[in-house]
PDB file of C-alpha atoms in Angstrom:
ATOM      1  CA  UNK A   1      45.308 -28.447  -0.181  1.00 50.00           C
ATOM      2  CA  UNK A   2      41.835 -29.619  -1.194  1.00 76.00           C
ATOM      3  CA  UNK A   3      40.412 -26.431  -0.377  1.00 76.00           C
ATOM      4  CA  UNK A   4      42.745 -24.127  -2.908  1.00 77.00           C
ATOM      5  CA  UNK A   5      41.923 -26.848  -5.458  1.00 82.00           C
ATOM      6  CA  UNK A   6      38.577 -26.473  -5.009  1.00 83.00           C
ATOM      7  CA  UNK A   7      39.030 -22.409  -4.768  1.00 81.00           C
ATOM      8  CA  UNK A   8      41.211 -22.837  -8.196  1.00 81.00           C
ATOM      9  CA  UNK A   9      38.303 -24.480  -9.891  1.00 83.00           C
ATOM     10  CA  UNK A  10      35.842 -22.603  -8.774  1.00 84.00           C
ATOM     11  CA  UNK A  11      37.676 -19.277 -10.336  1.00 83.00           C
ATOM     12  CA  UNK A  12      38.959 -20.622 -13.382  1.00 80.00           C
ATOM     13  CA  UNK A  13      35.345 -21.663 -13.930  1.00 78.00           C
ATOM     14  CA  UNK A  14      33.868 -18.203 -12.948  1.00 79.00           C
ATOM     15  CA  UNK A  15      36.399 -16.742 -15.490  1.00 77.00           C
ATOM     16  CA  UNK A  16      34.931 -19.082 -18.067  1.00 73.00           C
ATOM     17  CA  UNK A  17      31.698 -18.051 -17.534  1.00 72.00           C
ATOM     18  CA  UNK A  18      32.593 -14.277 -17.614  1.00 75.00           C
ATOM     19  CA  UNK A  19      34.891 -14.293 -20.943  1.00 74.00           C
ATOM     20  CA  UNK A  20      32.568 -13.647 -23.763  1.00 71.00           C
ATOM     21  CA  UNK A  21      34.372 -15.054 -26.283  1.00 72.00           C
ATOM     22  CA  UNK A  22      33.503 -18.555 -24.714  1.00 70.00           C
ATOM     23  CA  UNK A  23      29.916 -17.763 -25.034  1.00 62.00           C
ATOM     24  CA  UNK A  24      30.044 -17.881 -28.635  1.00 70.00           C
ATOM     25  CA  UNK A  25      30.270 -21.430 -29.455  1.00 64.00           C
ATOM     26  CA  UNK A  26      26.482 -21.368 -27.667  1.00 68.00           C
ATOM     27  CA  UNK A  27      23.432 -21.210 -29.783  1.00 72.00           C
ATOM     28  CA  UNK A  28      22.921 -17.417 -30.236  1.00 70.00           C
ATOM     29  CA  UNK A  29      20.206 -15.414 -31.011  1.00 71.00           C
ATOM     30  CA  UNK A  30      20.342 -13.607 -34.587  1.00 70.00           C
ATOM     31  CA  UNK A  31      19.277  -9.922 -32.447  1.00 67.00           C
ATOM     32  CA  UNK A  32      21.972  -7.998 -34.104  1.00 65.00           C
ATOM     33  CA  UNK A  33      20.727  -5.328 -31.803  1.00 67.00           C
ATOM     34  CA  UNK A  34      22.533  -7.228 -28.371  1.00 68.00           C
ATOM     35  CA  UNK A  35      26.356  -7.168 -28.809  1.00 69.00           C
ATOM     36  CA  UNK A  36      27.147  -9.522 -25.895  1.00 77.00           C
ATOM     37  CA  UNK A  37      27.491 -13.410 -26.982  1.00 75.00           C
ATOM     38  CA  UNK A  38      27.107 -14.385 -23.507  1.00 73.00           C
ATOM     39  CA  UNK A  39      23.401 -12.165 -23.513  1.00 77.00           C
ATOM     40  CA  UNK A  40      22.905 -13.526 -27.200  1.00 77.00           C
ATOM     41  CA  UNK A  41      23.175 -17.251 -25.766  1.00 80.00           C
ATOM     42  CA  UNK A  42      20.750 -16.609 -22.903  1.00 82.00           C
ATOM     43  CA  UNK A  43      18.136 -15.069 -24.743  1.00 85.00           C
ATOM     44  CA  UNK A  44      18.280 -18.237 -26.985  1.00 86.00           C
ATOM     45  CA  UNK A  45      17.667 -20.535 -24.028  1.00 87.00           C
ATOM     46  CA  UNK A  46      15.312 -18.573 -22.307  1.00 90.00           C
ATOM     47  CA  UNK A  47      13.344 -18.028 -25.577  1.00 90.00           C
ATOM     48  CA  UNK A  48      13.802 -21.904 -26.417  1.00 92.00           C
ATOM     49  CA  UNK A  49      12.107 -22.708 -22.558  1.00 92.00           C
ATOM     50  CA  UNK A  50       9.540 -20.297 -22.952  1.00 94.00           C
ATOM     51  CA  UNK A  51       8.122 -22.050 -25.870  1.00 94.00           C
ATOM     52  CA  UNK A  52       8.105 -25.210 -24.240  1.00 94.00           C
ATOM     53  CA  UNK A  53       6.415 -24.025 -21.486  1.00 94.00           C
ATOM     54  CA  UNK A  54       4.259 -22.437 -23.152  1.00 93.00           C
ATOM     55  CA  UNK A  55       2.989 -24.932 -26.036  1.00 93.00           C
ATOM     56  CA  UNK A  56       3.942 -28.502 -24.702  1.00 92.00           C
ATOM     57  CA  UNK A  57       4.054 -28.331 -20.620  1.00 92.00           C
ATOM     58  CA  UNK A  58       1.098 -29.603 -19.468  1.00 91.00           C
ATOM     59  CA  UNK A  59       2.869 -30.584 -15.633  1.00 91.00           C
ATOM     60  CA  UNK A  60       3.195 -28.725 -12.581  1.00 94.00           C
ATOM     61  CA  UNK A  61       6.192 -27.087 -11.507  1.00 95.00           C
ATOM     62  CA  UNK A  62       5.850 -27.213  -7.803  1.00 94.00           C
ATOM     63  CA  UNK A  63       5.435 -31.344  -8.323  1.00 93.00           C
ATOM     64  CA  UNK A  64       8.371 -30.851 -10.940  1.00 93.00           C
ATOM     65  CA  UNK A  65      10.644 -29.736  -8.548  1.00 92.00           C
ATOM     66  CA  UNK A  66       9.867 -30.895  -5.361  1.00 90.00           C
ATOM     67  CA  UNK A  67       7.863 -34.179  -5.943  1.00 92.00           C
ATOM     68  CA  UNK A  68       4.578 -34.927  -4.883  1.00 92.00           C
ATOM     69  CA  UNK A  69       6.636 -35.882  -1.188  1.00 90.00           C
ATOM     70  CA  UNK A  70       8.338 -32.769  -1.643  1.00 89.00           C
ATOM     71  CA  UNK A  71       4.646 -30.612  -2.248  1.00 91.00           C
ATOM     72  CA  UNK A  72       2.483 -32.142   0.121  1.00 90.00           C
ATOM     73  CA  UNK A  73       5.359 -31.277   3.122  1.00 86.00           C
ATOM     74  CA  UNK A  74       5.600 -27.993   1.877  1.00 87.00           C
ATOM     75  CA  UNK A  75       1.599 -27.007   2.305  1.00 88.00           C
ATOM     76  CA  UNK A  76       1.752 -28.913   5.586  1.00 84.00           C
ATOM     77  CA  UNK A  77       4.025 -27.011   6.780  1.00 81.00           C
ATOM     78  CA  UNK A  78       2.970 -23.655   5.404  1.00 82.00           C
ATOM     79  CA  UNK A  79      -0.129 -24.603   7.528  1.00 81.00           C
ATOM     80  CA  UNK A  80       1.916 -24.740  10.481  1.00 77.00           C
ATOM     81  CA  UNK A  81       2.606 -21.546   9.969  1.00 73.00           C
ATOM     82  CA  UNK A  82      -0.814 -20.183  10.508  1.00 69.00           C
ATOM     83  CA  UNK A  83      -1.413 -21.492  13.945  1.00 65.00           C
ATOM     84  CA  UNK A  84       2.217 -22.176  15.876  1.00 54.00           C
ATOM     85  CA  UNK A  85       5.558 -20.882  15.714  1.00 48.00           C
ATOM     86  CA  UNK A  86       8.387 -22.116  13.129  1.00 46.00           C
ATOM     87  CA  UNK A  87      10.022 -23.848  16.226  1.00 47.00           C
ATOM     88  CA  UNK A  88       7.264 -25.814  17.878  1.00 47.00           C
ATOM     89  CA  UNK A  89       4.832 -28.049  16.911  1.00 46.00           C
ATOM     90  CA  UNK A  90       2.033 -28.146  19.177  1.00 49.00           C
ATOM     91  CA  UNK A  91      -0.972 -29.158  16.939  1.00 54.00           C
ATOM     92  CA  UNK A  92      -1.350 -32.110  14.840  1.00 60.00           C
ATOM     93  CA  UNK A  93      -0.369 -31.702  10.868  1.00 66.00           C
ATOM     94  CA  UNK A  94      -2.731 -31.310   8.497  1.00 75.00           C
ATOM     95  CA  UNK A  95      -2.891 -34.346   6.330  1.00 79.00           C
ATOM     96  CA  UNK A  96      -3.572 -33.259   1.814  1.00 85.00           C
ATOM     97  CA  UNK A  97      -5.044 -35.917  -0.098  1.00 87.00           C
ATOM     98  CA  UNK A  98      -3.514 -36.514  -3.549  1.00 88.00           C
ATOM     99  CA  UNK A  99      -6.733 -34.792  -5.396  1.00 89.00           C
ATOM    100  CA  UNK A 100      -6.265 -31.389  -2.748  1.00 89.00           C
ATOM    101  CA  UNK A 101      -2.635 -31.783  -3.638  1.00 92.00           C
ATOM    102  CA  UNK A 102      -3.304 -31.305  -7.793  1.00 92.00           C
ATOM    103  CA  UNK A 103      -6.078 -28.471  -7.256  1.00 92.00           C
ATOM    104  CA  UNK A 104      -3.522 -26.496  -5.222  1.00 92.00           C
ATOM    105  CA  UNK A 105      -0.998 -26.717  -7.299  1.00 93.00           C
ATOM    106  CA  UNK A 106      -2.737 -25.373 -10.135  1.00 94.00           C
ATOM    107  CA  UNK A 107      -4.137 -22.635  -8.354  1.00 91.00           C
ATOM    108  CA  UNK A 108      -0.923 -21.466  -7.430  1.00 92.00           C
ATOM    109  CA  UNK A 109       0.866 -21.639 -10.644  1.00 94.00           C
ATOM    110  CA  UNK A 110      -2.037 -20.516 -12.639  1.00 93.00           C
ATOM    111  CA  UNK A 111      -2.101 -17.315 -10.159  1.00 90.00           C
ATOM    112  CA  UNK A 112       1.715 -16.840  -9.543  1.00 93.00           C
ATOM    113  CA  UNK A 113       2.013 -17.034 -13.704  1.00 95.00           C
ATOM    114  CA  UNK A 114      -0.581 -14.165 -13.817  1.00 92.00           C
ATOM    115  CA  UNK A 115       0.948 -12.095 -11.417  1.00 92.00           C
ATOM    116  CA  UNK A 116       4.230 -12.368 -13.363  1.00 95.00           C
ATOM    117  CA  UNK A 117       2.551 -11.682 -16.597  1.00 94.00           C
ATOM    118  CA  UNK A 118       1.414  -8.312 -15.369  1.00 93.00           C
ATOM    119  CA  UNK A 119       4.585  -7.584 -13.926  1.00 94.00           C
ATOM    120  CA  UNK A 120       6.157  -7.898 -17.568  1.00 94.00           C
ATOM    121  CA  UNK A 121       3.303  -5.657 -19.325  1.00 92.00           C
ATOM    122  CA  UNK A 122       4.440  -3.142 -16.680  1.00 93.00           C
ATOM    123  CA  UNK A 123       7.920  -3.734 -17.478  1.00 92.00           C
ATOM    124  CA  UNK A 124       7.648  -3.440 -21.154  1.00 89.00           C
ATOM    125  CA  UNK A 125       5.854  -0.377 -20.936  1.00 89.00           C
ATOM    126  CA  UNK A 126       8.428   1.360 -18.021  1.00 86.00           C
ATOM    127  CA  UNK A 127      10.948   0.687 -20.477  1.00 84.00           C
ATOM    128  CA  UNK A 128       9.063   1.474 -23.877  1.00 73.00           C
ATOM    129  CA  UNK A 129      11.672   2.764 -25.972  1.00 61.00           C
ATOM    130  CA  UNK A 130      11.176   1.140 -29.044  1.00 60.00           C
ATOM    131  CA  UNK A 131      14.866  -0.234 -29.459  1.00 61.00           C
ATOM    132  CA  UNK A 132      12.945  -4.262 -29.292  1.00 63.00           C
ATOM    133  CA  UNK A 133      15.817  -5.022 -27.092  1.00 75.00           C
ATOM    134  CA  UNK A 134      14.206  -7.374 -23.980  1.00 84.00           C
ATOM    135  CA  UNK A 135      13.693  -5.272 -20.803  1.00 87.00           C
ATOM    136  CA  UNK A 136      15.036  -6.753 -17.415  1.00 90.00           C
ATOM    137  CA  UNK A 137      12.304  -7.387 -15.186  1.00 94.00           C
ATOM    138  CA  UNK A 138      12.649  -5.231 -12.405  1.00 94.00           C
ATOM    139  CA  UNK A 139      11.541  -5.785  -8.474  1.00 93.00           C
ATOM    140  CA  UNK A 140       9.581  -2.599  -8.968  1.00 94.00           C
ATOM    141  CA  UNK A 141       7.956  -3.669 -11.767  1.00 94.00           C
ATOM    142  CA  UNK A 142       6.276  -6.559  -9.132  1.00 93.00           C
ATOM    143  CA  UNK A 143       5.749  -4.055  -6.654  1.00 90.00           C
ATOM    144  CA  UNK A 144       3.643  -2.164  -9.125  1.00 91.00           C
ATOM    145  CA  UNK A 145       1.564  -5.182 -10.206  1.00 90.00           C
ATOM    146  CA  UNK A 146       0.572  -5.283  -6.948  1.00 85.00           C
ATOM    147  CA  UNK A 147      -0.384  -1.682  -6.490  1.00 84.00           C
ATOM    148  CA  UNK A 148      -2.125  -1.527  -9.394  1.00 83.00           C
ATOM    149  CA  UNK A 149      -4.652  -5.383  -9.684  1.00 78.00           C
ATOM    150  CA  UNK A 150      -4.971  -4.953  -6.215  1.00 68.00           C
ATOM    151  CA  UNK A 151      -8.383  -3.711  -6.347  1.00 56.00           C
ATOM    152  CA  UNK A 152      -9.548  -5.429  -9.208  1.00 55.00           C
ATOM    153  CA  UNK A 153      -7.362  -8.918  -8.857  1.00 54.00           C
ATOM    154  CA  UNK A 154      -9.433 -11.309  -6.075  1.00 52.00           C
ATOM    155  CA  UNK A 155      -5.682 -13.617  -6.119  1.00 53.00           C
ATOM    156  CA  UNK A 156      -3.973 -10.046  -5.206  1.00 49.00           C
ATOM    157  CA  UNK A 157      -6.266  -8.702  -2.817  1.00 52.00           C
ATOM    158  CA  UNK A 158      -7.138 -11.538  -0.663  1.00 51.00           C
ATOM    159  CA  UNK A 159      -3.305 -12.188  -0.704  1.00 49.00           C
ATOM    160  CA  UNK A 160      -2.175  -8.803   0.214  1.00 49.00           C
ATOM    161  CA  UNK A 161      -4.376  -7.847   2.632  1.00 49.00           C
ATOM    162  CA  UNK A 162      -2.642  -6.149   5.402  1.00 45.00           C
ATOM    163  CA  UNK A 163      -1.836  -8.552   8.297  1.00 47.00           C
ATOM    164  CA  UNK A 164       0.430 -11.024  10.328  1.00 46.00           C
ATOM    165  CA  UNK A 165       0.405 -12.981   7.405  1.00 48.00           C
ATOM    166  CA  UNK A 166       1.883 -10.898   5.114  1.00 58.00           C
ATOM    167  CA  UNK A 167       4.901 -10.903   6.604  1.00 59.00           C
ATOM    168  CA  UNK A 168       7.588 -13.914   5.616  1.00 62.00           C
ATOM    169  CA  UNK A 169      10.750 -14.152   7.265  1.00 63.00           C
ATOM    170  CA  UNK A 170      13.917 -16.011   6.536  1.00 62.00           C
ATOM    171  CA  UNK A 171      13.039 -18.068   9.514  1.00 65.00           C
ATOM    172  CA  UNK A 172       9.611 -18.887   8.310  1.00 65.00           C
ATOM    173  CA  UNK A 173      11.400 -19.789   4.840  1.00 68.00           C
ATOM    174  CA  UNK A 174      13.785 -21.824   6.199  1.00 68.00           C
ATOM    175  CA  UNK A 175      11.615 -23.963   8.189  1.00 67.00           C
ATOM    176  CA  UNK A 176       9.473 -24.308   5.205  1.00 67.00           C
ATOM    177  CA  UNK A 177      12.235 -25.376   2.557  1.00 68.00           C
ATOM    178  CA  UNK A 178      15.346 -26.414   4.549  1.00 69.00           C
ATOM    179  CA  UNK A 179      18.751 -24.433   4.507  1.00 65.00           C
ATOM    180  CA  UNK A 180      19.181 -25.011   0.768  1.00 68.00           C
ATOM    181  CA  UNK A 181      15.655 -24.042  -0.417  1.00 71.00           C
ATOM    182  CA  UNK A 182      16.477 -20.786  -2.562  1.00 76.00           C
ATOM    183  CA  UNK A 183      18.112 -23.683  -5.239  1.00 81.00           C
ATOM    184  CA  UNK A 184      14.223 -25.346  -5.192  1.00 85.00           C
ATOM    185  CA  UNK A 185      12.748 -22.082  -5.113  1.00 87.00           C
ATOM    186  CA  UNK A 186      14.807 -20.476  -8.035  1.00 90.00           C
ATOM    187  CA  UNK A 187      14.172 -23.153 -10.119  1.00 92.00           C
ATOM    188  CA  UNK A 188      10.440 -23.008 -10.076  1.00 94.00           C
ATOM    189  CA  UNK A 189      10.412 -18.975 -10.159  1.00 94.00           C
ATOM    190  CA  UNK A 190      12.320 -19.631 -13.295  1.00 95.00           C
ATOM    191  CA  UNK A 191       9.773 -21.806 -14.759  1.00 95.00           C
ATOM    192  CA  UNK A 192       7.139 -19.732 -14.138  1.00 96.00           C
ATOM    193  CA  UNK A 193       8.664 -17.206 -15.491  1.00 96.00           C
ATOM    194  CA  UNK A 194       9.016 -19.220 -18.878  1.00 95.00           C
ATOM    195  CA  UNK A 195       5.230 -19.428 -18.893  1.00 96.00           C
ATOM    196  CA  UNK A 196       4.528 -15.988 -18.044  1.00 96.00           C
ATOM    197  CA  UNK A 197       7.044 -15.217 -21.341  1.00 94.00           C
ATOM    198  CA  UNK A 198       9.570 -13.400 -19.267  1.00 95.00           C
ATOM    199  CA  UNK A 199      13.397 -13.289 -20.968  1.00 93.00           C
ATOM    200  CA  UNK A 200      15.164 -11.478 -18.663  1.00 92.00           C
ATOM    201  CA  UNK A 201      14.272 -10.880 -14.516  1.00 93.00           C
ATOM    202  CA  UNK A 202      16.895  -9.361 -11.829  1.00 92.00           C
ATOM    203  CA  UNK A 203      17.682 -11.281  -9.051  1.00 91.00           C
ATOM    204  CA  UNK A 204      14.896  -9.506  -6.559  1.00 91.00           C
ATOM    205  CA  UNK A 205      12.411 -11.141  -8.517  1.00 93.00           C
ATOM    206  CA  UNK A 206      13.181 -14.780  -7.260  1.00 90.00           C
ATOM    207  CA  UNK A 207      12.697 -13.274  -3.838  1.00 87.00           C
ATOM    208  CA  UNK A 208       9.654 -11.530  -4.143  1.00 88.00           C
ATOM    209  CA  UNK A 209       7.444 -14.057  -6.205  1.00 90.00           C
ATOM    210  CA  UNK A 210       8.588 -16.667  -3.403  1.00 88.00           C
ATOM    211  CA  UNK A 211       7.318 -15.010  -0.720  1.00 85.00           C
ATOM    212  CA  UNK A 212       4.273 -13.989  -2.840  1.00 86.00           C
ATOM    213  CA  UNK A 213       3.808 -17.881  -2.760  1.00 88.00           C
ATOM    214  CA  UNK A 214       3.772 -18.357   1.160  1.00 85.00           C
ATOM    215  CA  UNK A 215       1.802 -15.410   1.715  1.00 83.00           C
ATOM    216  CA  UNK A 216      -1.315 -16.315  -0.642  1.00 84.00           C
ATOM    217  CA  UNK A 217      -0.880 -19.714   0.262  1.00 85.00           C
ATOM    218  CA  UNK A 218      -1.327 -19.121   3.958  1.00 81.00           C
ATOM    219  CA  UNK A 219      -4.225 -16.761   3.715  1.00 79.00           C
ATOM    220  CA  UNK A 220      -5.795 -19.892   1.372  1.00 81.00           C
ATOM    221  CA  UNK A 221      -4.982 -22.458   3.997  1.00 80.00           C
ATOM    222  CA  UNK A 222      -5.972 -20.280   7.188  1.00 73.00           C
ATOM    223  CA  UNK A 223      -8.884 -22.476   7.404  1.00 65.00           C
ATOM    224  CA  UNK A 224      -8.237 -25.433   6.919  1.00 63.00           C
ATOM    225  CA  UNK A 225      -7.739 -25.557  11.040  1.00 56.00           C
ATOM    226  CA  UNK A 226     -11.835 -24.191  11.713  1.00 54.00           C
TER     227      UNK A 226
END
């Protein structure tokens, strides 16, 4: 019985969320170009967040998210990574002091923001047809950034340089950020996102600046064994 409750919620919910009309009584944006309320209301909150992140955040979002705990257990095991396999541990941790901690999270939000920056120039000009109406960042939009900075971005070259470690599995994910880490990892791709002045993003996105993550931060931790 507890389950079909739950199941009844769950869709009476999820037929809140998809009625329109309830979207309405949400702050809306005044584009009289977008019909939708529920669209209206999202590009309100998305263009609220992205002024906040862009004018008053001075944090990190990695340390936001995870805490410092959270942070420092992610690099250490993303180090792992580069020397044994997801299911053993043969060699001893690496240990990040608090200082190492700050420098590498600004690094990586500083370079994952760029990256996604690019990405939405390319975006905005793939879709260039003058209408004002905000483009969807597209996965191939990212895949492009890459294709194109490559030779000119240091961040995009050393990170995508073919190898081993370019590769990310769900394994490797999941021993990095537990079962549930796609709710951790959405929220800071989000973020990012905010500061990189992005409205809209399909879901590939979330996928593809994560394991852009893992991958630059392996290559930047492959020494930290020598």
């Amino acid at each position: 019985a507890d389950f079909y409750e739950v199941q009844f919620v769950c869709q009476r919910f999820y037929q809140l969320l998809t009625a329109d009309e309830q979207w309405k009584h949400c702050e809306q944006s005044d584009d009289d170009r977008v019909e939708s309320h529920r669209e209206r209301a999202c590009i309100a909150s998305a263009l609220a967040n992205i002024q906040e992140y862009q004018t008053t955040y001075e944090g990190n979002v990695f340390v936001e998210v995870l805490g410092v705990a959270g942070w420092r257990t992610v690099l250490e095991k993303i180090s792992l990574l580069n020397q044994v396999s997801p299911s053993t541990f043969n060699r001893d941790i690496i240990s990040f002091r608090g200082d190492t901690l700050a420098v590498l999270g600004a690094m990586v939000q500083d370079t994952l923001t760029t990256w996604l920056k690019k990405s939405n120039r390319i975006c905005i000009h793939r879709v260039g047809d003058g209408s004002g109406v905000y483009p969807a960042l597209t996965a191939a939009d990212y895949d492009l950034m890459e294709e194109i900075t490559r030779p000119y971005d240091v961040h995009v070259s050393f990170a995508l340089t073919p190898g081993p470690m370019n590769t990310v599995s769900a394994d490797d994910l999941g021993f990095l950020f537990g079962p549930n880490y796609q709710v951790s990892s959405d929220r800071i791709i989000r973020k990012l996102s905010y500061m990189a002045g992005i409205v809209k993003m399909e879901d590939a996105i979330y996928d593809k600046v994560w394991e852009s993550f893992v991958v630059f931060m392996r290559r930047l931790l492959v020494g930290a064994h020598a």
